Amino acid sequence: MKKSRFTEEQVIAILREQEAGVSTAEVCRRHGISSATFYAWKAKFGGLDVSQARKLKVLEEENARLKKLLAEAMLDAAVLRDVAGKKVVTPTARRAAVVHARAAFALSERRACVALGFDRSSMRYRSGRDDDAELRKRLRGLASERRRFGWRRLMILLAREGITPNHKKLRRIYGEERLQVRRRGGRKRALGTRAPMTIPQGPNQRWSLDFVTDALADGRRFRVLAVVDDFTRKCLALVADTSLSGRRVARELNALIATRGRPLMVVSDNGTELTSTAILRWSQDREVEWHYIAPGKPQQNAFVESFNGRLRDECLNETLFWSLDHARSVLCAWRDDYNHVRPHGALKGLTPARAAELACATNDDHNSNPGLQP
């Protein structure tokens, strides 16, 4: 607003001249004002003295200041309500919120930063860090291929390709790209003390067996027999069919023995297929000790139970099977990948196939030099 060239005292003096008998036209001519201005002053200051006019001016200024504060508070509340549904924690998210507030409410950068409580120096900060575009691209590619892999396994896969970033940097980029694996809900687990399980000291000392159930796209159910070597964690077989009897299990074990040799022990639960006469006869004929876990204690068969979790999480839950042949081909490809490509946490990032090779090499060295400690 343009500032008046007359003070309150001068305005009241001019009005007093007109009240003393001087005509309005003469007063306006004498002081160089229009009649409209004179009557506006009279409507505002008529009947007031100088002290009352000053109080009126103070009240008007206070009223204007309160209106401005109320308008700013209402604007701040509107901005905060607009960004209330967004998670504004990181500096990047705050910068985006400021940009949105400026565009939505036509605010200045300073005003938007004050409303959101964000420092302007952080708003104008530009990182000099390398964007690592190639690393991000490859990390996204691996994560899309291995959707259930966390950043540790992805780091092992990157290291195999010669990409060796710092683990803290990789974890930061992994989070920035929003590649975190959503944890699926599982069943409740029993509580209590658990004795440590005896770990075999070489390949083919103990095999673990268990069944996994899934369904085809048309709703038909099928089962998968999983056989795991407890020492190397290698998946020896994944047999899928609509029905797997004890005789079928015995035939599959005979096929494995023909290629790998005879195990010393086989561990399984108490399912009807695995407690059948065919399995008991097979274990006696092959002279293989068969150990049944306690009923309701799957943790006693922990190696194959852990394998089943990985199989369901990374393969069965990720694939829609159209037929039994399709399921067998997918399971065969996943088994080959599990044994030769996928890094295993319990093997310090090695694959089960590589762990088996190292175990065989160690055994050969020990046999050639009996004094060598394993």
mmCIF file of C-alpha atoms in Angstrom:
data_model
loop_
_atom_site.group_PDB
_atom_site.id
_atom_site.type_symbol
_atom_site.label_atom_id
_atom_site.label_comp_id
_atom_site.label_asym_id
_atom_site.label_seq_id
_atom_site.Cartn_x
_atom_site.Cartn_y
_atom_site.Cartn_z
ATOM 1 C CA MET A 1 0.000 0.000 0.000
ATOM 2 C CA LYS A 2 1.220 3.494 -0.883
ATOM 3 C CA LYS A 3 2.184 5.493 2.199
ATOM 4 C CA SER A 4 0.191 8.711 2.787
ATOM 5 C CA ARG A 5 2.123 12.009 2.729
ATOM 6 C CA PHE A 6 -0.013 13.274 5.630
ATOM 7 C CA THR A 7 0.333 12.118 9.204
ATOM 8 C CA GLU A 8 -2.618 11.531 11.523
ATOM 9 C CA GLU A 9 -1.969 14.873 13.233
ATOM 10 C CA GLN A 10 -2.016 16.733 9.878
ATOM 11 C CA VAL A 11 -5.201 14.952 8.753
ATOM 12 C CA ILE A 12 -7.015 15.865 11.989
ATOM 13 C CA ALA A 13 -5.816 19.500 11.654
ATOM 14 C CA ILE A 14 -7.208 19.682 8.118
ATOM 15 C CA LEU A 15 -10.561 18.334 9.320
ATOM 16 C CA ARG A 16 -10.576 20.912 12.137
ATOM 17 C CA GLU A 17 -10.169 23.703 9.550
ATOM 18 C CA GLN A 18 -13.332 22.582 7.792
ATOM 19 C CA GLU A 19 -15.156 22.336 11.124
ATOM 20 C CA ALA A 20 -14.021 25.919 11.945
ATOM 21 C CA GLY A 21 -15.997 27.258 8.959
ATOM 22 C CA VAL A 22 -13.647 27.024 5.974
ATOM 23 C CA SER A 23 -15.387 25.565 2.951
ATOM 24 C CA THR A 24 -14.505 22.047 1.858
ATOM 25 C CA ALA A 25 -13.398 23.219 -1.612
ATOM 26 C CA GLU A 26 -11.072 25.822 -0.061
ATOM 27 C CA VAL A 27 -9.563 23.267 2.324
ATOM 28 C CA CYS A 28 -8.960 20.819 -0.539
ATOM 29 C CA ARG A 29 -7.432 23.580 -2.723
ATOM 30 C CA ARG A 30 -5.222 24.818 0.096
ATOM 31 C CA HIS A 31 -3.746 21.358 0.898
ATOM 32 C CA GLY A 32 -3.761 19.876 -2.631
ATOM 33 C CA ILE A 33 -6.156 17.001 -2.012
ATOM 34 C CA SER A 34 -9.330 15.838 -3.698
ATOM 35 C CA SER A 35 -12.769 16.043 -2.170
ATOM 36 C CA ALA A 36 -12.980 12.248 -2.214
ATOM 37 C CA THR A 37 -9.840 12.045 -0.084
ATOM 38 C CA PHE A 38 -11.219 14.688 2.313
ATOM 39 C CA TYR A 39 -14.492 12.816 2.853
ATOM 40 C CA ALA A 40 -12.606 9.498 3.260
ATOM 41 C CA TRP A 41 -10.537 11.120 6.011
ATOM 42 C CA LYS A 42 -13.670 12.517 7.611
ATOM 43 C CA ALA A 43 -15.327 9.080 7.654
ATOM 44 C CA LYS A 44 -12.278 7.576 9.280
ATOM 45 C CA PHE A 45 -11.026 10.309 11.626
ATOM 46 C CA GLY A 46 -14.124 12.455 12.177
ATOM 47 C CA GLY A 47 -14.651 13.269 15.853
ATOM 48 C CA LEU A 48 -11.256 11.901 16.945
ATOM 49 C CA ASP A 49 -8.379 13.701 18.544
ATOM 50 C CA VAL A 50 -4.680 12.981 17.911
ATOM 51 C CA SER A 51 -4.261 10.383 20.685
ATOM 52 C CA GLN A 52 -7.348 8.490 19.563
ATOM 53 C CA ALA A 53 -6.108 8.506 15.966
ATOM 54 C CA ARG A 54 -2.763 7.068 17.046
ATOM 55 C CA LYS A 55 -4.527 4.305 19.004
ATOM 56 C CA LEU A 56 -6.653 3.555 15.942
ATOM 57 C CA LYS A 57 -3.536 3.257 13.808
ATOM 58 C CA VAL A 58 -1.912 0.887 16.327
ATOM 59 C CA LEU A 59 -5.061 -1.262 16.380
ATOM 60 C CA GLU A 60 -5.147 -1.415 12.603
ATOM 61 C CA GLU A 61 -1.489 -2.463 12.428
ATOM 62 C CA GLU A 62 -2.029 -5.124 15.105
ATOM 63 C CA ASN A 63 -5.100 -6.389 13.281
ATOM 64 C CA ALA A 64 -3.158 -6.621 10.022
ATOM 65 C CA ARG A 65 -0.335 -8.469 11.764
ATOM 66 C CA LEU A 66 -2.746 -10.955 13.366
ATOM 67 C CA LYS A 67 -4.447 -11.557 10.015
ATOM 68 C CA LYS A 68 -1.083 -12.251 8.436
ATOM 69 C CA LEU A 69 -0.115 -14.662 11.219
ATOM 70 C CA LEU A 70 -3.451 -16.455 10.944
ATOM 71 C CA ALA A 71 -3.114 -16.730 7.177
ATOM 72 C CA GLU A 72 0.436 -18.112 7.505
ATOM 73 C CA ALA A 73 -0.670 -20.621 10.165
ATOM 74 C CA MET A 74 -3.543 -21.786 7.985
ATOM 75 C CA LEU A 75 -1.191 -22.103 5.018
ATOM 76 C CA ASP A 76 1.316 -24.107 7.091
ATOM 77 C CA ALA A 77 -1.470 -26.407 8.251
ATOM 78 C CA ALA A 78 -2.629 -26.900 4.661
ATOM 79 C CA VAL A 79 0.924 -27.739 3.513
ATOM 80 C CA LEU A 80 1.425 -30.211 6.373
ATOM 81 C CA ARG A 81 -1.917 -31.880 5.673
ATOM 82 C CA ASP A 82 -0.973 -32.236 2.029
ATOM 83 C CA VAL A 83 2.257 -34.089 2.830
ATOM 84 C CA ALA A 84 0.896 -35.937 5.876
ATOM 85 C CA GLY A 85 0.349 -39.152 3.909
ATOM 86 C CA LYS A 86 3.946 -39.214 2.680
ATOM 87 C CA LYS A 87 6.944 -40.536 4.611
ATOM 88 C CA VAL A 88 9.223 -37.484 4.866
ATOM 89 C CA VAL A 89 12.313 -38.710 6.713
ATOM 90 C CA THR A 90 15.307 -38.739 4.398
ATOM 91 C CA PRO A 91 16.804 -35.544 2.904
ATOM 92 C CA THR A 92 15.745 -36.701 -0.562
ATOM 93 C CA ALA A 93 12.143 -37.129 0.566
ATOM 94 C CA ARG A 94 12.193 -33.691 2.213
ATOM 95 C CA ARG A 95 13.509 -32.047 -0.936
ATOM 96 C CA ALA A 96 10.708 -33.683 -2.906
ATOM 97 C CA ALA A 97 8.157 -32.453 -0.329
ATOM 98 C CA VAL A 98 9.441 -28.877 -0.626
ATOM 99 C CA VAL A 99 9.231 -28.999 -4.421
ATOM 100 C CA HIS A 100 5.675 -30.340 -4.173
ATOM 101 C CA ALA A 101 4.632 -27.645 -1.683
ATOM 102 C CA ARG A 102 6.037 -24.876 -3.905
ATOM 103 C CA ALA A 103 4.165 -26.199 -6.932
ATOM 104 C CA ALA A 104 0.886 -26.858 -5.114
ATOM 105 C CA PHE A 105 0.685 -23.656 -3.029
ATOM 106 C CA ALA A 106 2.783 -21.205 -5.084
ATOM 107 C CA LEU A 107 5.242 -20.691 -2.218
ATOM 108 C CA SER A 108 8.786 -19.460 -2.255
ATOM 109 C CA GLU A 109 11.564 -21.848 -1.363
ATOM 110 C CA ARG A 110 12.153 -20.075 1.946
ATOM 111 C CA ARG A 111 8.450 -20.197 2.882
ATOM 112 C CA ALA A 112 8.102 -23.891 1.964
ATOM 113 C CA CYS A 113 11.215 -24.810 3.988
ATOM 114 C CA VAL A 114 9.870 -22.930 7.031
ATOM 115 C CA ALA A 115 6.490 -24.664 6.760
ATOM 116 C CA LEU A 116 8.069 -28.120 6.546
ATOM 117 C CA GLY A 117 10.904 -27.445 8.996
ATOM 118 C CA PHE A 118 13.593 -28.148 6.406
ATOM 119 C CA ASP A 119 16.935 -26.367 6.254
ATOM 120 C CA ARG A 120 17.492 -24.420 3.029
ATOM 121 C CA SER A 121 21.166 -25.375 2.968
ATOM 122 C CA SER A 122 20.129 -29.029 2.762
ATOM 123 C CA MET A 123 17.580 -28.118 0.126
ATOM 124 C CA ARG A 124 20.247 -26.666 -2.138
ATOM 125 C CA TYR A 125 22.838 -29.352 -1.428
ATOM 126 C CA ARG A 126 24.023 -31.250 -4.472
ATOM 127 C CA SER A 127 25.907 -34.486 -3.856
ATOM 128 C CA GLY A 128 29.270 -34.925 -5.491
ATOM 129 C CA ARG A 129 29.142 -38.694 -5.056
ATOM 130 C CA ASP A 130 29.266 -40.930 -8.139
ATOM 131 C CA ASP A 131 25.794 -42.198 -9.060
ATOM 132 C CA ASP A 132 27.162 -45.760 -9.671
ATOM 133 C CA ALA A 133 24.825 -46.223 -12.616
ATOM 134 C CA GLU A 134 26.445 -49.452 -13.835
ATOM 135 C CA LEU A 135 26.410 -51.012 -10.355
ATOM 136 C CA ARG A 136 22.779 -50.036 -9.825
ATOM 137 C CA LYS A 137 21.782 -51.409 -13.204
ATOM 138 C CA ARG A 138 23.495 -54.751 -12.602
ATOM 139 C CA LEU A 139 22.131 -54.962 -9.047
ATOM 140 C CA ARG A 140 18.599 -54.387 -10.315
ATOM 141 C CA GLY A 141 19.122 -57.013 -12.992
ATOM 142 C CA LEU A 142 20.301 -59.629 -10.502
ATOM 143 C CA ALA A 143 17.507 -58.750 -8.080
ATOM 144 C CA SER A 144 14.905 -59.178 -10.834
ATOM 145 C CA GLU A 145 16.364 -62.585 -11.673
ATOM 146 C CA ARG A 146 16.744 -63.617 -7.998
ATOM 147 C CA ARG A 147 13.697 -62.007 -6.445
ATOM 148 C CA ARG A 148 14.115 -63.777 -3.102
ATOM 149 C CA PHE A 149 17.837 -63.012 -2.684
ATOM 150 C CA GLY A 150 18.986 -60.445 -0.130
ATOM 151 C CA TRP A 151 21.898 -58.044 -0.525
ATOM 152 C CA ARG A 152 24.450 -60.509 0.895
ATOM 153 C CA ARG A 153 23.814 -63.178 -1.742
ATOM 154 C CA LEU A 154 23.626 -60.523 -4.457
ATOM 155 C CA MET A 155 27.033 -59.257 -3.279
ATOM 156 C CA ILE A 156 28.457 -62.759 -3.767
ATOM 157 C CA LEU A 157 27.012 -62.935 -7.289
ATOM 158 C CA LEU A 158 28.473 -59.518 -8.104
ATOM 159 C CA ALA A 159 31.869 -60.617 -6.781
ATOM 160 C CA ARG A 160 31.804 -63.569 -9.164
ATOM 161 C CA GLU A 161 31.453 -61.075 -12.016
ATOM 162 C CA GLY A 162 34.388 -59.025 -10.736
ATOM 163 C CA ILE A 163 32.251 -56.269 -9.184
ATOM 164 C CA THR A 164 33.420 -55.816 -5.589
ATOM 165 C CA PRO A 165 31.885 -52.702 -3.977
ATOM 166 C CA ASN A 166 32.178 -52.024 -0.273
ATOM 167 C CA HIS A 167 29.487 -53.953 1.585
ATOM 168 C CA LYS A 168 28.165 -50.775 3.261
ATOM 169 C CA LYS A 169 27.917 -49.031 -0.093
ATOM 170 C CA LEU A 170 26.148 -52.002 -1.658
ATOM 171 C CA ARG A 171 23.676 -52.162 1.205
ATOM 172 C CA ARG A 172 22.957 -48.425 0.851
ATOM 173 C CA ILE A 173 22.342 -48.734 -2.886
ATOM 174 C CA TYR A 174 20.260 -51.859 -2.274
ATOM 175 C CA GLY A 175 18.020 -49.830 0.026
ATOM 176 C CA GLU A 176 17.862 -46.797 -2.264
ATOM 177 C CA GLU A 177 16.714 -48.988 -5.142
ATOM 178 C CA ARG A 178 14.004 -50.483 -2.873
ATOM 179 C CA LEU A 179 15.071 -54.058 -3.561
ATOM 180 C CA GLN A 180 14.358 -55.354 -0.058
ATOM 181 C CA VAL A 181 12.768 -58.799 0.048
ATOM 182 C CA ARG A 182 9.358 -58.786 1.664
ATOM 183 C CA ARG A 183 9.303 -61.414 4.365
ATOM 184 C CA ARG A 184 6.496 -63.904 3.972
ATOM 185 C CA GLY A 185 4.559 -64.965 7.023
ATOM 186 C CA GLY A 186 5.274 -68.430 8.342
ATOM 187 C CA ARG A 187 3.740 -70.820 10.795
ATOM 188 C CA LYS A 188 4.248 -70.511 14.538
ATOM 189 C CA ARG A 189 7.240 -72.424 15.787
ATOM 190 C CA ALA A 190 7.568 -74.449 18.945
ATOM 191 C CA LEU A 191 9.545 -72.920 21.803
ATOM 192 C CA GLY A 192 11.969 -74.683 24.100
ATOM 193 C CA THR A 193 15.544 -75.911 24.239
ATOM 194 C CA ARG A 194 17.019 -77.746 21.268
ATOM 195 C CA ALA A 195 20.056 -79.968 21.303
ATOM 196 C CA PRO A 196 22.565 -79.243 18.500
ATOM 197 C CA MET A 197 22.291 -81.626 15.588
ATOM 198 C CA THR A 198 25.263 -83.846 14.749
ATOM 199 C CA ILE A 199 26.774 -82.700 11.465
ATOM 200 C CA PRO A 200 28.205 -85.338 9.086
ATOM 201 C CA GLN A 201 31.905 -85.048 8.287
ATOM 202 C CA GLY A 202 31.847 -85.996 4.618
ATOM 203 C CA PRO A 203 29.679 -86.447 1.520
ATOM 204 C CA ASN A 204 27.317 -89.439 1.336
ATOM 205 C CA GLN A 205 27.387 -89.966 5.086
ATOM 206 C CA ARG A 206 23.800 -88.851 5.595
ATOM 207 C CA TRP A 207 20.944 -88.047 3.246
ATOM 208 C CA SER A 208 17.717 -86.290 4.236
ATOM 209 C CA LEU A 209 14.343 -86.915 2.601
ATOM 210 C CA ASP A 210 11.073 -85.009 2.708
ATOM 211 C CA PHE A 211 8.015 -84.218 0.607
ATOM 212 C CA VAL A 212 6.757 -80.819 -0.594
ATOM 213 C CA THR A 213 3.240 -80.289 -1.938
ATOM 214 C CA ASP A 214 2.097 -77.767 -4.560
ATOM 215 C CA ALA A 215 -0.647 -77.344 -7.159
ATOM 216 C CA LEU A 216 -0.845 -76.873 -10.920
ATOM 217 C CA ALA A 217 -2.671 -73.988 -12.552
ATOM 218 C CA ASP A 218 -5.803 -76.126 -12.974
ATOM 219 C CA GLY A 219 -5.883 -76.945 -9.247
ATOM 220 C CA ARG A 220 -4.487 -80.477 -9.388
ATOM 221 C CA ARG A 221 -2.111 -81.247 -6.541
ATOM 222 C CA PHE A 222 1.322 -82.805 -6.983
ATOM 223 C CA ARG A 223 4.144 -83.740 -4.639
ATOM 224 C CA VAL A 224 7.897 -83.291 -4.825
ATOM 225 C CA LEU A 225 10.382 -85.672 -3.214
ATOM 226 C CA ALA A 226 13.482 -83.753 -2.109
ATOM 227 C CA VAL A 227 16.748 -85.540 -1.325
ATOM 228 C CA VAL A 228 19.600 -83.523 0.209
ATOM 229 C CA ASP A 229 23.163 -84.441 1.189
ATOM 230 C CA ASP A 230 23.504 -83.007 4.698
ATOM 231 C CA PHE A 231 27.253 -82.373 4.464
ATOM 232 C CA THR A 232 27.516 -80.584 1.115
ATOM 233 C CA ARG A 233 23.889 -79.251 1.206
ATOM 234 C CA LYS A 234 23.635 -80.479 -2.371
ATOM 235 C CA CYS A 235 20.197 -81.290 -3.729
ATOM 236 C CA LEU A 236 20.494 -84.828 -5.057
ATOM 237 C CA ALA A 237 17.009 -85.183 -6.494
ATOM 238 C CA LEU A 238 13.695 -83.371 -6.971
ATOM 239 C CA VAL A 239 11.098 -85.901 -8.094
ATOM 240 C CA ALA A 240 7.672 -84.487 -8.968
ATOM 241 C CA ASP A 241 4.560 -86.612 -9.500
ATOM 242 C CA THR A 242 0.914 -86.777 -8.517
ATOM 243 C CA SER A 243 1.613 -89.802 -6.322
ATOM 244 C CA LEU A 244 4.868 -90.985 -4.756
ATOM 245 C CA SER A 245 4.627 -94.367 -3.075
ATOM 246 C CA GLY A 246 7.245 -96.185 -1.032
ATOM 247 C CA ARG A 247 8.233 -98.304 -4.045
ATOM 248 C CA ARG A 248 8.738 -95.158 -6.133
ATOM 249 C CA VAL A 249 10.932 -93.662 -3.409
ATOM 250 C CA ALA A 250 13.006 -96.857 -3.327
ATOM 251 C CA ARG A 251 13.482 -96.745 -7.118
ATOM 252 C CA GLU A 252 14.621 -93.124 -6.989
ATOM 253 C CA LEU A 253 17.090 -93.926 -4.215
ATOM 254 C CA ASN A 254 18.460 -96.835 -6.235
ATOM 255 C CA ALA A 255 19.002 -94.468 -9.182
ATOM 256 C CA LEU A 256 20.907 -92.074 -6.915
ATOM 257 C CA ILE A 257 23.066 -94.856 -5.487
ATOM 258 C CA ALA A 258 23.964 -95.966 -9.028
ATOM 259 C CA THR A 259 25.464 -92.539 -9.745
ATOM 260 C CA ARG A 260 26.668 -91.352 -6.320
ATOM 261 C CA GLY A 261 27.242 -94.422 -4.189
ATOM 262 C CA ARG A 262 25.506 -95.708 -1.070
ATOM 263 C CA PRO A 263 24.896 -93.409 1.936
ATOM 264 C CA LEU A 264 25.571 -94.534 5.481
ATOM 265 C CA MET A 265 22.285 -93.152 6.820
ATOM 266 C CA VAL A 266 19.000 -91.742 5.560
ATOM 267 C CA VAL A 267 16.895 -89.404 7.740
ATOM 268 C CA SER A 268 13.183 -88.833 7.207
ATOM 269 C CA ASP A 269 9.924 -88.166 9.010
ATOM 270 C CA ASN A 270 7.248 -90.760 9.776
ATOM 271 C CA GLY A 271 5.135 -90.406 6.628
ATOM 272 C CA THR A 272 3.290 -93.480 5.397
ATOM 273 C CA GLU A 273 5.391 -93.663 2.214
ATOM 274 C CA LEU A 274 8.628 -93.681 4.213
ATOM 275 C CA THR A 275 7.488 -96.203 6.825
ATOM 276 C CA SER A 276 6.113 -98.677 4.291
ATOM 277 C CA THR A 277 7.288 -102.238 3.866
ATOM 278 C CA ALA A 278 8.990 -101.327 0.586
ATOM 279 C CA ILE A 279 11.275 -98.814 2.333
ATOM 280 C CA LEU A 280 12.043 -101.187 5.221
ATOM 281 C CA ARG A 281 12.948 -103.953 2.775
ATOM 282 C CA TRP A 282 15.079 -101.533 0.731
ATOM 283 C CA SER A 283 17.066 -100.382 3.787
ATOM 284 C CA GLN A 284 17.737 -104.003 4.801
ATOM 285 C CA ASP A 285 18.756 -105.080 1.298
ATOM 286 C CA ARG A 286 21.009 -102.062 0.791
ATOM 287 C CA GLU A 287 22.335 -102.161 4.379
ATOM 288 C CA VAL A 288 21.557 -98.465 4.849
ATOM 289 C CA GLU A 289 20.590 -97.246 8.297
ATOM 290 C CA TRP A 290 17.230 -95.427 8.197
ATOM 291 C CA HIS A 291 16.599 -92.953 11.000
ATOM 292 C CA TYR A 292 13.096 -91.652 11.733
ATOM 293 C CA ILE A 293 12.760 -88.343 13.564
ATOM 294 C CA ALA A 294 10.443 -87.982 16.555
ATOM 295 C CA PRO A 295 6.810 -87.335 15.563
ATOM 296 C CA GLY A 296 6.024 -83.634 15.402
ATOM 297 C CA LYS A 297 9.724 -82.619 15.540
ATOM 298 C CA PRO A 298 10.648 -81.396 12.038
ATOM 299 C CA GLN A 299 13.641 -79.537 13.499
ATOM 300 C CA GLN A 300 15.331 -82.928 13.874
ATOM 301 C CA ASN A 301 15.419 -83.055 10.076
ATOM 302 C CA ALA A 302 16.571 -79.454 9.817
ATOM 303 C CA PHE A 303 18.718 -79.674 6.675
ATOM 304 C CA VAL A 304 15.968 -80.780 4.322
ATOM 305 C CA GLU A 305 13.401 -78.585 6.100
ATOM 306 C CA SER A 306 15.618 -75.561 5.453
ATOM 307 C CA PHE A 307 16.031 -76.664 1.847
ATOM 308 C CA ASN A 308 12.257 -76.996 1.500
ATOM 309 C CA GLY A 309 11.866 -73.414 2.681
ATOM 310 C CA ARG A 310 14.263 -72.164 0.005
ATOM 311 C CA LEU A 311 12.573 -74.345 -2.632
ATOM 312 C CA ARG A 312 9.127 -73.005 -1.832
ATOM 313 C CA ASP A 313 10.239 -69.390 -1.439
ATOM 314 C CA GLU A 314 12.428 -69.126 -4.533
ATOM 315 C CA CYS A 315 10.773 -71.589 -6.925
ATOM 316 C CA LEU A 316 7.322 -72.897 -6.028
ATOM 317 C CA ASN A 317 5.894 -69.554 -4.873
ATOM 318 C CA GLU A 318 7.438 -67.745 -7.838
ATOM 319 C CA THR A 319 6.202 -70.041 -10.646
ATOM 320 C CA LEU A 320 2.782 -70.923 -12.002
ATOM 321 C CA PHE A 321 2.963 -74.536 -13.219
ATOM 322 C CA TRP A 322 0.818 -75.382 -16.246
ATOM 323 C CA SER A 323 1.455 -79.121 -16.322
ATOM 324 C CA LEU A 324 3.425 -81.805 -14.567
ATOM 325 C CA ASP A 325 6.057 -81.793 -17.340
ATOM 326 C CA HIS A 326 6.408 -78.043 -16.924
ATOM 327 C CA ALA A 327 6.878 -78.479 -13.178
ATOM 328 C CA ARG A 328 9.543 -81.138 -13.718
ATOM 329 C CA SER A 329 11.489 -78.975 -16.158
ATOM 330 C CA VAL A 330 11.347 -75.940 -13.832
ATOM 331 C CA LEU A 331 12.423 -78.026 -10.829
ATOM 332 C CA CYS A 332 15.299 -79.537 -12.822
ATOM 333 C CA ALA A 333 16.551 -76.088 -13.870
ATOM 334 C CA TRP A 334 16.191 -74.729 -10.328
ATOM 335 C CA ARG A 335 18.039 -77.747 -8.861
ATOM 336 C CA ASP A 336 20.927 -77.217 -11.273
ATOM 337 C CA ASP A 337 21.014 -73.511 -10.367
ATOM 338 C CA TYR A 338 20.831 -74.307 -6.637
ATOM 339 C CA ASN A 339 23.750 -76.725 -6.842
ATOM 340 C CA HIS A 340 26.059 -74.814 -9.196
ATOM 341 C CA VAL A 341 25.175 -71.086 -9.077
ATOM 342 C CA ARG A 342 23.280 -70.082 -5.940
ATOM 343 C CA PRO A 343 25.610 -69.103 -3.048
ATOM 344 C CA HIS A 344 24.852 -70.955 0.175
ATOM 345 C CA GLY A 345 25.095 -69.057 3.460
ATOM 346 C CA ALA A 346 26.089 -72.102 5.525
ATOM 347 C CA LEU A 347 28.944 -72.802 3.076
ATOM 348 C CA LYS A 348 30.400 -69.262 3.362
ATOM 349 C CA GLY A 349 29.063 -68.256 -0.028
ATOM 350 C CA LEU A 350 30.180 -71.370 -1.907
ATOM 351 C CA THR A 351 27.822 -73.424 -4.017
ATOM 352 C CA PRO A 352 27.000 -76.987 -2.874
ATOM 353 C CA ALA A 353 28.760 -78.401 -5.937
ATOM 354 C CA ARG A 354 31.923 -76.433 -5.165
ATOM 355 C CA ALA A 355 31.772 -77.497 -1.521
ATOM 356 C CA ALA A 356 31.512 -81.127 -2.624
ATOM 357 C CA GLU A 357 34.551 -80.724 -4.889
ATOM 358 C CA LEU A 358 36.618 -79.236 -2.071
ATOM 359 C CA ALA A 359 35.496 -81.995 0.302
ATOM 360 C CA CYS A 360 36.527 -84.680 -2.201
ATOM 361 C CA ALA A 361 39.885 -82.971 -2.762
ATOM 362 C CA THR A 362 40.494 -82.803 0.989
ATOM 363 C CA ASN A 363 39.642 -86.477 1.395
ATOM 364 C CA ASP A 364 41.980 -87.429 -1.476
ATOM 365 C CA ASP A 365 44.831 -85.443 0.111
ATOM 366 C CA HIS A 366 44.186 -87.057 3.461
ATOM 367 C CA ASN A 367 44.153 -90.561 1.952
ATOM 368 C CA SER A 368 47.413 -89.949 0.115
ATOM 369 C CA ASN A 369 49.000 -88.515 3.288
ATOM 370 C CA PRO A 370 47.576 -90.256 6.383
ATOM 371 C CA GLY A 371 49.441 -87.887 8.678
ATOM 372 C CA LEU A 372 47.497 -84.895 7.343
ATOM 373 C CA GLN A 373 44.830 -83.673 9.727
ATOM 374 C CA PRO A 374 41.394 -83.188 8.067
#
